[in-house]
Short mmCIF file of C-alpha atoms in Angstrom, two decimals:
data_model
loop_
_atom_site.label_atom_id
_atom_site.label_comp_id
_atom_site.label_asym_id
_atom_site.label_seq_id
_atom_site.Cartn_x
_atom_site.Cartn_y
_atom_site.Cartn_z
CA UNK A 26 -50.66 8.68 -5.76
CA UNK A 27 -48.18 6.61 -6.59
CA UNK A 28 -47.78 2.89 -9.31
CA UNK A 29 -46.41 -0.60 -8.38
CA UNK A 30 -43.85 -2.65 -10.52
CA UNK A 31 -43.45 -6.45 -9.69
CA UNK A 32 -39.60 -7.33 -10.29
CA UNK A 33 -38.61 -9.35 -12.99
CA UNK A 34 -42.18 -10.13 -13.11
CA UNK A 35 -41.94 -13.57 -16.37
CA UNK A 36 -38.91 -14.99 -14.72
CA UNK A 37 -40.76 -14.78 -11.10
CA UNK A 38 -44.56 -16.11 -12.36
CA UNK A 39 -45.05 -19.22 -10.46
CA UNK A 40 -45.38 -22.00 -13.83
CA UNK A 41 -47.65 -24.91 -11.30
CA UNK A 42 -49.40 -22.25 -9.20
CA UNK A 43 -50.48 -19.96 -12.40
CA UNK A 44 -51.15 -23.30 -15.04
CA UNK A 45 -53.82 -24.35 -11.94
CA UNK A 46 -55.68 -21.03 -11.54
CA UNK A 47 -56.57 -21.50 -15.53
CA UNK A 48 -57.19 -24.92 -15.25
CA UNK A 49 -59.81 -23.98 -11.93
CA UNK A 50 -60.77 -21.53 -14.26
CA UNK A 51 -61.81 -23.08 -16.75
CA UNK A 52 -63.23 -25.91 -14.99
CA UNK A 53 -65.60 -24.66 -12.62
CA UNK A 54 -69.35 -25.76 -11.46
CA UNK A 55 -68.58 -29.62 -12.58
CA UNK A 56 -67.33 -28.62 -15.52
CA UNK A 57 -65.59 -31.99 -17.05
CA UNK A 58 -64.60 -31.06 -21.03
CA UNK A 59 -63.32 -27.42 -22.28
CA UNK A 60 -64.15 -26.98 -26.52
CA UNK A 61 -63.24 -30.80 -26.23
CA UNK A 62 -60.06 -31.25 -24.23
CA UNK A 63 -60.76 -32.45 -20.28
CA UNK A 64 -59.09 -30.81 -17.13
CA UNK A 65 -56.21 -33.40 -17.15
CA UNK A 66 -55.31 -33.35 -21.13
CA UNK A 67 -55.22 -29.42 -20.00
CA UNK A 68 -53.34 -29.66 -17.53
CA UNK A 69 -50.67 -32.02 -19.52
CA UNK A 70 -50.67 -29.31 -22.26
CA UNK A 71 -49.90 -26.65 -20.49
CA UNK A 72 -47.40 -28.12 -18.59
CA UNK A 73 -45.68 -28.72 -22.24
CA UNK A 74 -46.06 -25.30 -23.38
CA UNK A 75 -44.85 -24.18 -20.31
CA UNK A 76 -42.08 -26.64 -19.01
CA UNK A 77 -40.32 -27.79 -21.79
CA UNK A 78 -38.10 -24.80 -22.47
CA UNK A 79 -34.26 -25.42 -23.18
CA UNK A 80 -31.28 -22.95 -23.45
CA UNK A 81 -27.69 -23.67 -24.01
CA UNK A 82 -25.33 -21.76 -21.87
CA UNK A 83 -21.08 -22.78 -21.66
CA UNK A 84 -21.39 -25.72 -23.93
CA UNK A 85 -24.20 -27.21 -21.07
CA UNK A 86 -27.45 -27.58 -21.84
CA UNK A 87 -30.93 -26.25 -19.15
CA UNK A 88 -34.38 -26.53 -19.02
CA UNK A 89 -36.31 -24.34 -17.40
CA UNK A 90 -38.76 -25.44 -15.06
CA UNK A 91 -40.65 -21.78 -13.07
CA UNK A 92 -41.07 -18.96 -14.77
CA UNK A 93 -41.93 -17.61 -18.17
CA UNK A 94 -38.66 -17.70 -20.72
CA UNK A 95 -38.83 -13.82 -22.33
CA UNK A 96 -41.04 -13.68 -25.88
CA UNK A 97 -42.54 -16.26 -25.32
CA UNK A 98 -46.24 -16.53 -26.77
CA UNK A 99 -48.05 -17.73 -23.88
CA UNK A 100 -45.97 -14.43 -21.30
CA UNK A 101 -48.58 -12.60 -22.06
CA UNK A 102 -51.44 -14.34 -20.71
CA UNK A 103 -49.88 -15.90 -17.97
CA UNK A 104 -48.37 -12.70 -16.50
CA UNK A 105 -52.35 -11.07 -16.59
CA UNK A 106 -53.23 -14.38 -15.08
CA UNK A 107 -51.24 -14.06 -11.71
CA UNK A 108 -51.34 -10.07 -11.35
CA UNK A 109 -55.28 -10.55 -11.46
CA UNK A 110 -55.07 -13.15 -8.94
CA UNK A 111 -52.86 -10.91 -6.61
CA UNK A 112 -54.93 -7.91 -7.12
CA UNK A 113 -58.78 -9.93 -6.37
CA UNK A 114 -56.62 -11.23 -3.56
CA UNK A 115 -55.01 -7.73 -2.10
CA UNK A 116 -58.43 -6.05 -2.82
CA UNK A 117 -60.13 -9.23 -0.79
CA UNK A 118 -57.91 -9.15 2.27
CA UNK A 119 -57.89 -5.04 3.52
CA UNK A 120 -60.66 -2.95 4.37
CA UNK A 121 -63.20 -1.08 2.56
CA UNK A 122 -61.58 2.26 3.74
CA UNK A 123 -58.19 1.02 2.89
CA UNK A 124 -58.72 0.62 -1.25
CA UNK A 125 -57.35 2.53 -3.61
CA UNK A 126 -60.01 5.26 -5.30
CA UNK A 127 -58.44 4.48 -8.10
CA UNK A 128 -57.17 1.68 -9.73
CA UNK A 129 -55.57 1.21 -12.83
CA UNK A 130 -53.42 -2.32 -14.00
CA UNK A 131 -51.49 -3.20 -17.51
CA UNK A 132 -49.36 -6.19 -17.38
CA UNK A 133 -47.16 -5.99 -14.15
CA UNK A 134 -48.11 -1.60 -13.49
CA UNK A 135 -50.20 -0.81 -11.38
CA UNK A 136 -50.96 2.84 -11.03
CA UNK A 137 -53.54 3.92 -7.27
CA UNK A 138 -54.64 7.24 -5.43
CA UNK A 139 -55.27 6.86 -2.17
CA UNK A 140 -57.36 9.24 0.56
CA UNK A 141 -54.05 9.24 3.13
CA UNK A 142 -49.75 6.85 3.14
CA UNK A 143 -51.38 4.77 5.39
CA UNK A 144 -54.03 3.47 2.88
CA UNK A 145 -51.26 3.07 0.27
CA UNK A 146 -48.89 1.80 2.35
CA UNK A 147 -51.20 -1.07 3.82
CA UNK A 148 -52.36 -1.70 0.18
CA UNK A 149 -48.47 -1.78 -0.87
CA UNK A 150 -47.87 -4.66 2.11
CA UNK A 151 -50.81 -6.63 1.26
CA UNK A 152 -49.70 -7.08 -2.85
CA UNK A 153 -46.85 -8.05 -1.91
CA UNK A 154 -47.77 -11.01 0.76
CA UNK A 155 -49.82 -12.69 -1.63
CA UNK A 156 -46.96 -15.22 -3.40
CA UNK A 157 -43.09 -15.26 -2.22
CA UNK A 158 -42.82 -14.98 -5.90
CA UNK A 159 -44.51 -11.66 -7.01
CA UNK A 160 -42.23 -8.84 -4.69
CA UNK A 161 -43.66 -5.16 -5.60
CA UNK A 162 -41.79 -1.74 -5.72
CA UNK A 163 -43.28 1.57 -5.43
CA UNK A 164 -42.59 4.89 -6.86
CA UNK A 165 -44.44 8.34 -4.87
CA UNK A 166 -45.84 11.01 -6.87
CA UNK A 167 -43.35 13.92 -6.71
CA UNK A 168 -44.93 17.83 -6.49
CA UNK A 169 -48.22 16.25 -7.29
CA UNK A 170 -47.66 14.41 -10.24
CA UNK A 171 -46.57 11.13 -11.56
CA UNK A 172 -45.05 9.38 -14.45
CA UNK A 173 -46.71 6.21 -15.35
CA UNK A 174 -46.48 4.79 -19.01
CA UNK A 175 -44.35 7.71 -20.48
CA UNK A 176 -47.68 9.75 -19.24
CA UNK A 177 -47.16 12.30 -17.10
CA UNK A 178 -50.29 12.55 -14.45
CA UNK A 179 -51.08 15.59 -12.57
CA UNK A 180 -52.93 16.09 -9.99
CA UNK A 181 -55.21 19.54 -9.85
CA UNK A 182 -56.01 20.36 -5.77
CA UNK A 183 -56.03 24.19 -6.79
CA UNK A 184 -58.94 25.79 -8.96
CA UNK A 185 -56.57 28.72 -9.48
CA UNK A 186 -54.23 26.52 -11.05
CA UNK A 187 -56.30 24.57 -13.49
CA UNK A 188 -57.94 28.30 -14.54
CA UNK A 189 -54.61 28.85 -15.59
CA UNK A 190 -54.30 26.03 -16.96
CA UNK A 191 -57.14 26.78 -19.35
CA UNK A 192 -55.73 30.51 -20.32
CA UNK A 193 -52.76 29.28 -21.29
CA UNK A 194 -54.29 26.60 -23.69
CA UNK A 195 -56.85 29.54 -25.01
CA UNK A 196 -53.53 31.66 -25.41
CA UNK A 197 -52.27 28.52 -27.44
CA UNK A 198 -55.64 28.31 -29.12
CA UNK A 199 -56.23 32.27 -30.04
CA UNK A 200 -52.49 32.31 -30.97
CA UNK A 201 -52.98 29.63 -33.25
CA UNK A 202 -55.54 30.93 -35.77
CA UNK A 203 -53.96 34.69 -35.14
CA UNK A 204 -50.85 32.41 -37.41
CA UNK A 205 -53.44 30.68 -40.11
CA UNK A 206 -56.01 34.16 -40.51
CA UNK A 207 -54.25 37.41 -41.17
CA UNK A 208 -57.67 38.75 -40.41
CA UNK A 209 -60.00 37.92 -37.97
CA UNK A 210 -63.49 38.91 -38.11
CA UNK A 211 -65.08 40.43 -35.41
CA UNK A 212 -67.64 37.56 -35.07
CA UNK A 213 -65.00 35.33 -33.81
CA UNK A 214 -63.40 37.22 -31.72
CA UNK A 215 -66.86 38.14 -29.67
CA UNK A 216 -67.47 34.02 -29.72
CA UNK A 217 -63.62 34.01 -28.35
CA UNK A 218 -64.65 35.98 -25.67
CA UNK A 219 -67.66 34.59 -25.07
CA UNK A 220 -65.83 31.31 -24.15
CA UNK A 221 -63.61 32.31 -21.77
CA UNK A 222 -65.98 34.61 -19.48
CA UNK A 223 -68.82 31.18 -20.19
CA UNK A 224 -65.73 29.04 -17.69
CA UNK A 225 -64.63 31.75 -16.55
CA UNK A 226 -61.51 32.36 -17.92
CA UNK A 227 -58.87 34.98 -16.39
CA UNK A 228 -59.77 38.26 -18.78
CA UNK A 229 -56.19 38.91 -20.01
CA UNK A 230 -56.49 36.17 -22.02
CA UNK A 231 -58.50 38.41 -24.61
CA UNK A 232 -57.30 41.52 -25.14
CA UNK A 233 -53.59 39.86 -24.70
CA UNK A 234 -54.11 37.52 -27.77
CA UNK A 235 -56.20 40.56 -30.02
CA UNK A 236 -54.06 43.41 -29.04
CA UNK A 237 -52.03 43.61 -32.92
CA UNK A 238 -54.46 41.23 -34.56
CA UNK A 239 -56.00 43.38 -37.45
CA UNK A 240 -59.99 42.93 -37.49
CA UNK A 241 -62.45 42.90 -40.58
CA UNK A 242 -65.93 44.08 -40.58
CA UNK A 243 -68.13 41.26 -39.64
#
């Protein structure tokens, strides 16, 4: 598992290149108008929206000629367009055996999983070769886990590990039942015992949680 991120995506978006991608996607198959707007008019509108940003610093006025201003309403759209283009191009250029088995994108962050490290390196290098402005960094998994967008993703390869995790969850569930009900029926206990056997959970779970319960007749 690995995650890729783009260095300063918004300020490095190639405006002319990205706006041309938008125009091509809107005016395809000999289409001359989009919502009553011609291709030439669309180019002028995109140029005016994206390249009319001015700001003042140390008493001097500057005009942003490339990249997108942070907070601009059109920035997320342009980011999605260039990112989709880069990822699509990279997937087209590499062989099937080097493509990721899992690929999830969120703006400038990408989560990927590969069968081996060589395929990961090939895909990563291919992404970085698509456009000079778009440069990726990568973070590799550590201890079969990887944090991605504040979510800890864990690789589960060992059956006994999965069994242990299920066992821990059942202990928590049974303990919670014990907390909210002072008296638990035998029927409830037998049902929980049935569930633990159904999923082949460790045999110690039910005796461990039942040890101090007060049972009442069904």
